[in-house]
Structure formats: C-alpha cells, structure tokens
Amino acid sequence: NAGVTQTPKFQVLKTGQSMTLQCAQDMNHNSMYWYRQDPGMGLRLIYYSASEGTTDKGEVPNGYNVSRLNKREFSLRLESAAPSQTSVYFCASSEAAGALRYEQYFGPGTRLTVT
Amino acid sequence: RKEVEQDPGPFNVPEGATVAFNCTYSNSASQSFFWYRQDCRKEPKLLMSVYSSGNEDGRFTAQLNRASQYISLLIRDSKLSDSATYLCVVNKNSGAGSYQLTFGKGTKLSVIP
C-alpha cells in the first residue's frame, strides 16, 4: 500500500517549457487535490477533483490545467512555465468529498524550479 | 479575519516542556478540524482530528471552541522528535457536496536538548 505517489520528485524547467506532474493513489479515494507550497504562504489549493470525471478550480488555478485520468490518477500540467511557478507541489487524496471524514493524505511532493 | 490563522512562531522549547498552539478560523460553517504535522522538506501528515468534546492522543490534546472559532493543540513532555511545523486545518463547504480544506501557515516547533 503506497498511499499517494508523485512523479517526478525534482524538476528544473526553463521559462516557457511545459510539463506534467503525475499523481496516483491506491486507497480507493474519490477526491484528489493539487496544492502548491511556498515559503511564508502555506499550502494553497490549485485544483481539485471531488470525484472521477469532475475537476474544479481552487484558490490559485491560473497557469495550470488538470486531468482526472481515472479514479486513481490526477495529473497537473504547466503549459508554459513561469518563474512564479517555482514551488513545491503536493498531491493529496481523501475518502469522499461528501463524507464526514475529510482528512487528506499527501504525496511526497515535487520540487519544481523554473529558471 | 484570515480564514485560518495561527501563532506565527517559531517556538523553541526544552525537552520535557509543555507547548500550546492556538488557531482561529473565520468560517462558522466549518465542520471538521485537524492538526497536521509537517517535517522539514516532507509532506504534511495528519496528526489528529479535533472533536467538539476535545480529544487526547497520548501526549497530544486538541480542543475546539466553536463559539469562539478557536482550536488548540497541547503537547506535553515534548520530545526532540516533536520538532516540526504544526498546521491548523479547517474544512469549508465548496458547494455541490464537495469540501475543501484550508490550511494555516503553520507554527514551527523546535525542541531543544
């Protein structure tokens, strides 16, 4: 039982390049999330998927797109990377959006640097 | 008021000390409350949920005051391994039956030998 896995762990991009961050969970959770964490800012929600087939914007969606490929996988795409997107990206999942328990389980993160 | 606000810290305490973290939240409709712990350069991990009646897990005690919209975490007999950043987390209803979590910025704790 791996929980939430993310790839890659580290990435350096040049301004304007694109890339996709991958996330998968094996806990049969319905809901998945992408966050970014910057020093002094705390975790901020980029996009989330309450259930398979749905995605919604979070607090900071500009510059990102997501795909909920199936129940297990939720990817985050940067179409044209900018230095402001340098951050640590965390994927998370939770049991069910409408359940009483909302605790989220996080992947190990992707450290992205855009030069 | 910010959605979730925590003591800015950092807290530097000796081993064996008792330390308390405070948190306030702005959304009175929030239903679920948590404390997460985040070690340096690691992902956040759930430490404990916070229930209305208060709850305890070993050396950790969490309290919730809905009237004041206030959450606390008490750590007794601090260990070196308790050194981490503690995140106060509150859910919010984002419509259509879906819920998001709002994270505080965290309070860093360093337990000193």
Coordinates of C-alpha atoms in Angstrom, one line a residue, chain B residues 7 11 18-22 72-75:
Chain B
D7 CA 0.6 31.8 16.0
F11 CA 8.6 28.1 19.3
T18 CA 4.6 21.7 27.6
V19 CA 3.8 23.8 24.5
A20 CA 0.4 25.1 23.2
F21 CA -0.5 26.1 19.7
N22 CA -3.5 28.3 19.0
S72 CA -5.8 24.5 20.2
L73 CA -3.2 21.8 20.4
L74 CA -1.3 21.0 23.6
I75 CA 1.9 18.9 23.6

